Amino acid sequence: KAGVTQTPRYLIKTRGQQVTLSCSPISGHRSVSWYQQTPGQGLQFLFEYFSETQRNKGNFPGRFSGRQFSNSRSEMNVSTLELGDSALYLCASSFNPSNQPQHFGDGTRLSIL
Amino acid sequence: AQSVAQPEDQVNVAEGNPLTVKCTYSVSGNPYLFWYVQYPNRGLQFLLKYITGDNLVKGSYGFEAEFNKSQTSFHLKKPSALVSDSALYFCAVRVVRNSGNTPLVFGKGTRLSVIA
């Protein structure tokens, strides 16, 4: 069974640009969550989607947005990139957003120049 | 608000010795607790979870954790450490309610180094 797939693995952007990251969950998983991981702040929750509906949202500015498609694939978008957006962005999927463990992809490493 | 504390940034242990990685939590309600491990340039791998029932839970790769409600702790343990256990370990918590589940909240992580 294929794991969570995140594309691209690495991305370099400049300030002011926008970026879209993609996540394909494990087959059958309908819940997808996104996290930002930085050395200073650790793992911070961005959003959680279940059946195309945003169920939870973290404390990030409106420049960060996401969506989930009918096939459970998810994308997140960051507009007007800032240097501080440089991070590893992790996607995780589970059957549902409750007591099931989340399974993580290997992330997208975003570097802002 | 829920929170997780991992009081040690770094834990060093000799190969073959027992290891403990500490985690305490703060929630309103019943916690669902998880441990994950992260190797360099990889995502997080699920190790084990506590939902309800027996306070001692066993997980992958010989790891186990003990849920202690009175001390609000969920320490990760392994009887005999391997060099390959060297990695970054995260404790996480969420609360599941009828009104909606809280997001998964992670601790800052503890770097475990097992020395041969």
PDB file of C-alpha atoms in Angstrom:
ATOM      1  CA  LYS A   1       0.000   0.000   0.000  1.00  0.00           C
ATOM      2  CA  ALA A   2       1.503   3.315  -1.039  1.00  0.00           C
ATOM      3  CA  GLY A   3       2.171   5.850   1.693  1.00  0.00           C
ATOM      4  CA  VAL A   4       1.417   9.528   1.776  1.00  0.00           C
ATOM      5  CA  THR A   5       2.952  11.226  -1.247  1.00  0.00           C
ATOM      6  CA  GLN A   6       3.972  14.855  -1.188  1.00  0.00           C
ATOM      7  CA  THR A   7       5.147  16.779  -4.217  1.00  0.00           C
ATOM      8  CA  PRO A   8       7.464  18.410  -4.860  1.00  0.00           C
ATOM      9  CA  ARG A   9      10.094  17.285  -2.324  1.00  0.00           C
ATOM     10  CA  TYR A  10      12.113  20.473  -2.629  1.00  0.00           C
ATOM     11  CA  LEU A  11      11.170  23.949  -3.740  1.00  0.00           C
ATOM     12  CA  ILE A  12      13.021  27.239  -3.929  1.00  0.00           C
ATOM     13  CA  LYS A  13      11.065  30.470  -4.230  1.00  0.00           C
ATOM     14  CA  THR A  14      11.710  34.155  -3.763  1.00  0.00           C
ATOM     15  CA  ARG A  15       9.926  36.605  -1.510  1.00  0.00           C
ATOM     16  CA  GLY A  16       6.565  37.743  -2.811  1.00  0.00           C
ATOM     17  CA  GLN A  17       5.926  34.664  -4.927  1.00  0.00           C
ATOM     18  CA  GLN A  18       3.255  32.106  -4.236  1.00  0.00           C
ATOM     19  CA  VAL A  19       3.516  28.335  -3.998  1.00  0.00           C
ATOM     20  CA  THR A  20       1.216  25.311  -4.138  1.00  0.00           C
ATOM     21  CA  LEU A  21       2.101  22.052  -2.419  1.00  0.00           C
ATOM     22  CA  SER A  22       0.364  18.769  -3.117  1.00  0.00           C
ATOM     23  CA  CYS A  23      -0.478  15.787  -0.941  1.00  0.00           C
ATOM     24  CA  SER A  24      -1.913  12.421  -1.958  1.00  0.00           C
ATOM     25  CA  PRO A  25      -3.129  10.474   1.095  1.00  0.00           C
ATOM     26  CA  ILE A  26      -2.995   6.747   1.656  1.00  0.00           C
ATOM     27  CA  SER A  27      -5.739   5.022  -0.314  1.00  0.00           C
ATOM     28  CA  GLY A  28      -8.963   5.004   1.704  1.00  0.00           C
ATOM     29  CA  HIS A  29      -7.899   7.815   4.033  1.00  0.00           C
ATOM     30  CA  ARG A  30     -10.292  10.740   3.998  1.00  0.00           C
ATOM     31  CA  SER A  31      -8.673  13.005   6.560  1.00  0.00           C
ATOM     32  CA  VAL A  32      -5.657  15.136   5.642  1.00  0.00           C
ATOM     33  CA  SER A  33      -3.735  17.486   7.915  1.00  0.00           C
ATOM     34  CA  TRP A  34      -0.907  19.890   7.178  1.00  0.00           C
ATOM     35  CA  TYR A  35       1.921  20.961   9.477  1.00  0.00           C
ATOM     36  CA  GLN A  36       4.815  23.382   9.275  1.00  0.00           C
ATOM     37  CA  GLN A  37       8.077  22.249  10.842  1.00  0.00           C
ATOM     38  CA  THR A  38      10.855  24.710  11.634  1.00  0.00           C
ATOM     39  CA  PRO A  39      13.852  24.436  13.983  1.00  0.00           C
ATOM     40  CA  GLY A  40      12.609  27.327  16.097  1.00  0.00           C
ATOM     41  CA  GLN A  41       8.879  26.655  16.337  1.00  0.00           C
ATOM     42  CA  GLY A  42       8.811  22.878  15.927  1.00  0.00           C
ATOM     43  CA  LEU A  43       5.706  21.272  14.447  1.00  0.00           C
ATOM     44  CA  GLN A  44       2.812  23.665  14.062  1.00  0.00           C
ATOM     45  CA  PHE A  45      -0.633  22.696  12.865  1.00  0.00           C
ATOM     46  CA  LEU A  46      -1.904  24.449   9.740  1.00  0.00           C
ATOM     47  CA  PHE A  47      -5.233  22.852   8.777  1.00  0.00           C
ATOM     48  CA  GLU A  48      -7.196  19.643   8.787  1.00  0.00           C
ATOM     49  CA  TYR A  49      -9.621  18.480   6.106  1.00  0.00           C
ATOM     50  CA  PHE A  50     -12.139  15.680   6.104  1.00  0.00           C
ATOM     51  CA  SER A  51     -14.426  14.907   3.179  1.00  0.00           C
ATOM     52  CA  GLU A  52     -13.511  18.192   1.457  1.00  0.00           C
ATOM     53  CA  THR A  53     -14.426  20.262   4.534  1.00  0.00           C
ATOM     54  CA  GLN A  54     -11.955  22.154   6.668  1.00  0.00           C
ATOM     55  CA  ARG A  55     -12.416  20.810  10.191  1.00  0.00           C
ATOM     56  CA  ASN A  56      -9.722  22.740  12.019  1.00  0.00           C
ATOM     57  CA  LYS A  57      -7.417  25.631  11.284  1.00  0.00           C
ATOM     58  CA  GLY A  58      -4.232  26.622  13.040  1.00  0.00           C
ATOM     59  CA  ASN A  59      -3.024  30.070  13.954  1.00  0.00           C
ATOM     60  CA  PHE A  60      -1.500  31.115  10.645  1.00  0.00           C
ATOM     61  CA  PRO A  61      -2.163  34.227   8.555  1.00  0.00           C
ATOM     62  CA  GLY A  62      -4.622  34.192   5.686  1.00  0.00           C
ATOM     63  CA  ARG A  63      -1.745  33.840   3.225  1.00  0.00           C
ATOM     64  CA  PHE A  64      -1.875  30.147   4.067  1.00  0.00           C
ATOM     65  CA  SER A  65      -4.809  28.320   2.542  1.00  0.00           C
ATOM     66  CA  GLY A  66      -5.742  24.813   1.620  1.00  0.00           C
ATOM     67  CA  ARG A  67      -8.343  22.624   0.051  1.00  0.00           C
ATOM     68  CA  GLN A  68      -9.265  18.983  -0.353  1.00  0.00           C
ATOM     69  CA  PHE A  69     -10.645  17.368  -3.464  1.00  0.00           C
ATOM     70  CA  SER A  70     -13.287  14.671  -3.824  1.00  0.00           C
ATOM     71  CA  ASN A  71     -10.566  12.008  -4.178  1.00  0.00           C
ATOM     72  CA  SER A  72      -9.146  13.164  -0.801  1.00  0.00           C
ATOM     73  CA  ARG A  73      -6.029  14.679  -2.362  1.00  0.00           C
ATOM     74  CA  SER A  74      -5.146  17.988  -0.799  1.00  0.00           C
ATOM     75  CA  GLU A  75      -3.262  21.103  -1.721  1.00  0.00           C
ATOM     76  CA  MET A  76      -1.994  23.978   0.329  1.00  0.00           C
ATOM     77  CA  ASN A  77      -1.147  27.392  -1.035  1.00  0.00           C
ATOM     78  CA  VAL A  78       1.024  30.103   0.413  1.00  0.00           C
ATOM     79  CA  SER A  79       0.813  33.537  -1.183  1.00  0.00           C
ATOM     80  CA  THR A  80       3.174  36.506  -0.882  1.00  0.00           C
ATOM     81  CA  LEU A  81       5.976  34.351   0.458  1.00  0.00           C
ATOM     82  CA  GLU A  82       8.132  35.659   3.277  1.00  0.00           C
ATOM     83  CA  LEU A  83      11.585  34.530   4.413  1.00  0.00           C
ATOM     84  CA  GLY A  84      10.002  33.079   7.557  1.00  0.00           C
ATOM     85  CA  ASP A  85       7.935  30.687   5.473  1.00  0.00           C
ATOM     86  CA  SER A  86      11.047  28.602   4.847  1.00  0.00           C
ATOM     87  CA  ALA A  87      10.220  25.271   6.440  1.00  0.00           C
ATOM     88  CA  LEU A  88       9.444  21.618   5.975  1.00  0.00           C
ATOM     89  CA  TYR A  89       5.746  21.259   5.199  1.00  0.00           C
ATOM     90  CA  LEU A  90       4.336  17.914   6.239  1.00  0.00           C
ATOM     91  CA  CYS A  91       1.099  16.323   5.198  1.00  0.00           C
ATOM     92  CA  ALA A  92      -0.521  13.510   7.172  1.00  0.00           C
ATOM     93  CA  SER A  93      -3.530  11.328   6.469  1.00  0.00           C
ATOM     94  CA  SER A  94      -5.802   9.065   8.495  1.00  0.00           C
ATOM     95  CA  PHE A  95      -9.111   7.283   8.042  1.00  0.00           C
ATOM     96  CA  ASN A  96     -10.899   9.954  10.059  1.00  0.00           C
ATOM     97  CA  PRO A  97      -9.919  12.868  12.293  1.00  0.00           C
ATOM     98  CA  SER A  98     -10.395  11.156  15.634  1.00  0.00           C
ATOM     99  CA  ASN A  99      -8.404   8.520  17.444  1.00  0.00           C
ATOM    100  CA  GLN A 100      -6.678   7.112  14.398  1.00  0.00           C
ATOM    101  CA  PRO A 101      -2.935   7.705  14.068  1.00  0.00           C
ATOM    102  CA  GLN A 102      -1.885  10.041  11.317  1.00  0.00           C
ATOM    103  CA  HIS A 103       0.538   8.770   8.694  1.00  0.00           C
ATOM    104  CA  PHE A 104       2.997  11.312   7.404  1.00  0.00           C
ATOM    105  CA  GLY A 105       4.582  11.973   4.059  1.00  0.00           C
ATOM    106  CA  ASP A 106       8.242  12.916   3.773  1.00  0.00           C
ATOM    107  CA  GLY A 107       7.374  16.563   3.341  1.00  0.00           C
ATOM    108  CA  THR A 108       8.138  19.415   0.994  1.00  0.00           C
ATOM    109  CA  ARG A 109      11.217  21.439   1.895  1.00  0.00           C
ATOM    110  CA  LEU A 110      10.429  25.059   0.950  1.00  0.00           C
ATOM    111  CA  SER A 111      13.275  27.552   0.854  1.00  0.00           C
ATOM    112  CA  ILE A 112      12.608  31.256   0.388  1.00  0.00           C
ATOM    113  CA  LEU A 113      15.437  33.416  -0.977  1.00  0.00           C
TER     114      LEU A 113
ATOM    115  CA  ALA B   1      -5.887  24.938  25.288  1.00  0.00           C
ATOM    116  CA  GLN B   2      -3.963  21.715  25.037  1.00  0.00           C
ATOM    117  CA  SER B   3      -0.194  21.462  25.237  1.00  0.00           C
ATOM    118  CA  VAL B   4       2.595  18.911  25.311  1.00  0.00           C
ATOM    119  CA  ALA B   5       5.939  19.268  27.064  1.00  0.00           C
ATOM    120  CA  GLN B   6       9.033  17.253  26.328  1.00  0.00           C
ATOM    121  CA  PRO B   7      11.391  18.518  29.027  1.00  0.00           C
ATOM    122  CA  GLU B   8      14.591  17.138  27.500  1.00  0.00           C
ATOM    123  CA  ASP B   9      15.940  18.443  24.213  1.00  0.00           C
ATOM    124  CA  GLN B  10      18.508  15.644  24.106  1.00  0.00           C
ATOM    125  CA  VAL B  11      18.788  12.197  25.671  1.00  0.00           C
ATOM    126  CA  ASN B  12      21.974  10.169  25.454  1.00  0.00           C
ATOM    127  CA  VAL B  13      22.045   6.464  26.258  1.00  0.00           C
ATOM    128  CA  ALA B  14      24.495   3.635  25.753  1.00  0.00           C
ATOM    129  CA  GLU B  15      23.545   0.819  23.401  1.00  0.00           C
ATOM    130  CA  GLY B  16      21.887  -2.011  25.303  1.00  0.00           C
ATOM    131  CA  ASN B  17      20.760   0.213  28.169  1.00  0.00           C
ATOM    132  CA  PRO B  18      17.108   1.081  28.783  1.00  0.00           C
ATOM    133  CA  LEU B  19      15.889   4.404  27.456  1.00  0.00           C
ATOM    134  CA  THR B  20      13.162   6.803  28.535  1.00  0.00           C
ATOM    135  CA  VAL B  21      11.909   9.853  26.652  1.00  0.00           C
ATOM    136  CA  LYS B  22       9.641  12.000  28.788  1.00  0.00           C
ATOM    137  CA  CYS B  23       6.345  13.614  27.861  1.00  0.00           C
ATOM    138  CA  THR B  24       3.751  15.461  29.911  1.00  0.00           C
ATOM    139  CA  TYR B  25       0.521  16.932  28.597  1.00  0.00           C
ATOM    140  CA  SER B  26      -2.208  19.370  29.506  1.00  0.00           C
ATOM    141  CA  VAL B  27      -5.746  19.012  28.112  1.00  0.00           C
ATOM    142  CA  SER B  28      -9.353  19.668  28.979  1.00  0.00           C
ATOM    143  CA  GLY B  29     -10.964  16.293  28.572  1.00  0.00           C
ATOM    144  CA  ASN B  30      -9.712  12.819  27.840  1.00  0.00           C
ATOM    145  CA  PRO B  31      -6.452  12.773  25.922  1.00  0.00           C
ATOM    146  CA  TYR B  32      -5.562  10.658  22.962  1.00  0.00           C
ATOM    147  CA  LEU B  33      -1.777  10.372  23.052  1.00  0.00           C
ATOM    148  CA  PHE B  34       0.709   9.441  20.359  1.00  0.00           C
ATOM    149  CA  TRP B  35       4.436   8.964  19.892  1.00  0.00           C
ATOM    150  CA  TYR B  36       6.182   9.533  16.558  1.00  0.00           C
ATOM    151  CA  VAL B  37       9.795   9.240  15.426  1.00  0.00           C
ATOM    152  CA  GLN B  38      11.511  11.263  12.729  1.00  0.00           C
ATOM    153  CA  TYR B  39      14.677  10.299  10.902  1.00  0.00           C
ATOM    154  CA  PRO B  40      16.716  12.868   8.934  1.00  0.00           C
ATOM    155  CA  ASN B  41      14.999  14.175   5.807  1.00  0.00           C
ATOM    156  CA  ARG B  42      11.939  12.044   6.450  1.00  0.00           C
ATOM    157  CA  GLY B  43       8.428  12.554   7.735  1.00  0.00           C
ATOM    158  CA  LEU B  44       7.165  11.306  11.083  1.00  0.00           C
ATOM    159  CA  GLN B  45       6.616   7.600  11.656  1.00  0.00           C
ATOM    160  CA  PHE B  46       3.898   6.454  14.052  1.00  0.00           C
ATOM    161  CA  LEU B  47       5.192   4.395  17.000  1.00  0.00           C
ATOM    162  CA  LEU B  48       2.249   3.896  19.347  1.00  0.00           C
ATOM    163  CA  LYS B  49      -0.913   5.419  20.743  1.00  0.00           C
ATOM    164  CA  TYR B  50      -2.983   5.494  23.912  1.00  0.00           C
ATOM    165  CA  ILE B  51      -6.719   5.871  23.478  1.00  0.00           C
ATOM    166  CA  THR B  52      -8.243   4.001  26.385  1.00  0.00           C
ATOM    167  CA  GLY B  53      -7.763   0.801  28.342  1.00  0.00           C
ATOM    168  CA  ASP B  54      -4.482  -0.625  29.585  1.00  0.00           C
ATOM    169  CA  ASN B  55      -2.129   2.124  30.713  1.00  0.00           C
ATOM    170  CA  LEU B  56       0.869   0.326  29.223  1.00  0.00           C
ATOM    171  CA  VAL B  57       0.819   0.357  25.455  1.00  0.00           C
ATOM    172  CA  LYS B  58       3.216  -1.478  23.195  1.00  0.00           C
ATOM    173  CA  GLY B  59       4.235  -0.209  19.822  1.00  0.00           C
ATOM    174  CA  SER B  60       6.594  -0.656  16.931  1.00  0.00           C
ATOM    175  CA  TYR B  61      10.306  -1.570  17.170  1.00  0.00           C
ATOM    176  CA  GLY B  62      10.056  -2.689  20.817  1.00  0.00           C
ATOM    177  CA  PHE B  63       8.913   0.675  22.156  1.00  0.00           C
ATOM    178  CA  GLU B  64       6.273   1.030  24.833  1.00  0.00           C
ATOM    179  CA  ALA B  65       4.739   3.886  26.757  1.00  0.00           C
ATOM    180  CA  GLU B  66       2.936   4.219  30.048  1.00  0.00           C
ATOM    181  CA  PHE B  67      -0.056   6.495  30.450  1.00  0.00           C
ATOM    182  CA  ASN B  68      -0.209   8.062  33.927  1.00  0.00           C
ATOM    183  CA  LYS B  69      -3.360  10.116  34.394  1.00  0.00           C
ATOM    184  CA  SER B  70      -2.476  11.506  37.826  1.00  0.00           C
ATOM    185  CA  GLN B  71       0.893  12.767  36.613  1.00  0.00           C
ATOM    186  CA  THR B  72      -0.429  13.646  33.145  1.00  0.00           C
ATOM    187  CA  SER B  73       2.510  11.846  31.617  1.00  0.00           C
ATOM    188  CA  PHE B  74       3.073   9.501  28.715  1.00  0.00           C
ATOM    189  CA  HIS B  75       6.752   8.527  28.786  1.00  0.00           C
ATOM    190  CA  LEU B  76       8.249   6.476  25.976  1.00  0.00           C
ATOM    191  CA  LYS B  77      10.445   3.533  26.970  1.00  0.00           C
ATOM    192  CA  LYS B  78      12.495   0.739  25.498  1.00  0.00           C
ATOM    193  CA  PRO B  79      14.252  -1.963  27.531  1.00  0.00           C
ATOM    194  CA  SER B  80      17.389  -2.123  25.366  1.00  0.00           C
ATOM    195  CA  ALA B  81      18.425   0.731  23.088  1.00  0.00           C
ATOM    196  CA  LEU B  82      19.887   0.239  19.619  1.00  0.00           C
ATOM    197  CA  VAL B  83      22.137   2.623  17.712  1.00  0.00           C
ATOM    198  CA  SER B  84      19.445   2.646  15.000  1.00  0.00           C
ATOM    199  CA  ASP B  85      17.000   4.162  17.532  1.00  0.00           C
ATOM    200  CA  SER B  86      18.914   7.446  17.288  1.00  0.00           C
ATOM    201  CA  ALA B  87      16.394   9.946  15.935  1.00  0.00           C
ATOM    202  CA  LEU B  88      14.028  12.766  16.875  1.00  0.00           C
ATOM    203  CA  TYR B  89      11.014  11.718  18.951  1.00  0.00           C
ATOM    204  CA  PHE B  90       7.731  13.597  19.213  1.00  0.00           C
ATOM    205  CA  CYS B  91       4.895  13.214  21.660  1.00  0.00           C
ATOM    206  CA  ALA B  92       1.463  14.442  20.534  1.00  0.00           C
ATOM    207  CA  VAL B  93      -2.032  14.809  21.982  1.00  0.00           C
ATOM    208  CA  ARG B  94      -5.520  15.489  20.765  1.00  0.00           C
ATOM    209  CA  VAL B  95      -8.941  15.520  22.429  1.00  0.00           C
ATOM    210  CA  VAL B  96     -11.911  13.931  20.704  1.00  0.00           C
ATOM    211  CA  ARG B  97     -15.255  15.494  21.589  1.00  0.00           C
ATOM    212  CA  ASN B  98     -18.797  15.297  20.290  1.00  0.00           C
ATOM    213  CA  SER B  99     -18.519  18.989  19.442  1.00  0.00           C
ATOM    214  CA  GLY B 100     -15.474  18.391  17.287  1.00  0.00           C
ATOM    215  CA  ASN B 101     -11.976  17.075  17.618  1.00  0.00           C
ATOM    216  CA  THR B 102      -9.043  19.251  18.546  1.00  0.00           C
ATOM    217  CA  PRO B 103      -6.042  19.272  16.226  1.00  0.00           C
ATOM    218  CA  LEU B 104      -3.061  17.103  17.000  1.00  0.00           C
ATOM    219  CA  VAL B 105      -0.626  19.133  19.112  1.00  0.00           C
ATOM    220  CA  PHE B 106       3.044  18.126  19.215  1.00  0.00           C
ATOM    221  CA  GLY B 107       5.804  18.602  21.730  1.00  0.00           C
ATOM    222  CA  LYS B 108       9.064  20.263  20.678  1.00  0.00           C
ATOM    223  CA  GLY B 109      10.753  16.918  20.208  1.00  0.00           C
ATOM    224  CA  THR B 110      13.574  15.071  21.965  1.00  0.00           C
ATOM    225  CA  ARG B 111      16.706  14.037  20.134  1.00  0.00           C
ATOM    226  CA  LEU B 112      17.792  10.573  21.193  1.00  0.00           C
ATOM    227  CA  SER B 113      21.402   9.528  20.676  1.00  0.00           C
ATOM    228  CA  VAL B 114      22.336   5.917  21.304  1.00  0.00           C
ATOM    229  CA  ILE B 115      26.067   5.467  21.656  1.00  0.00           C
ATOM    230  CA  ALA B 116      27.742   2.200  20.720  1.00  0.00           C
TER     231      ALA B 116
END
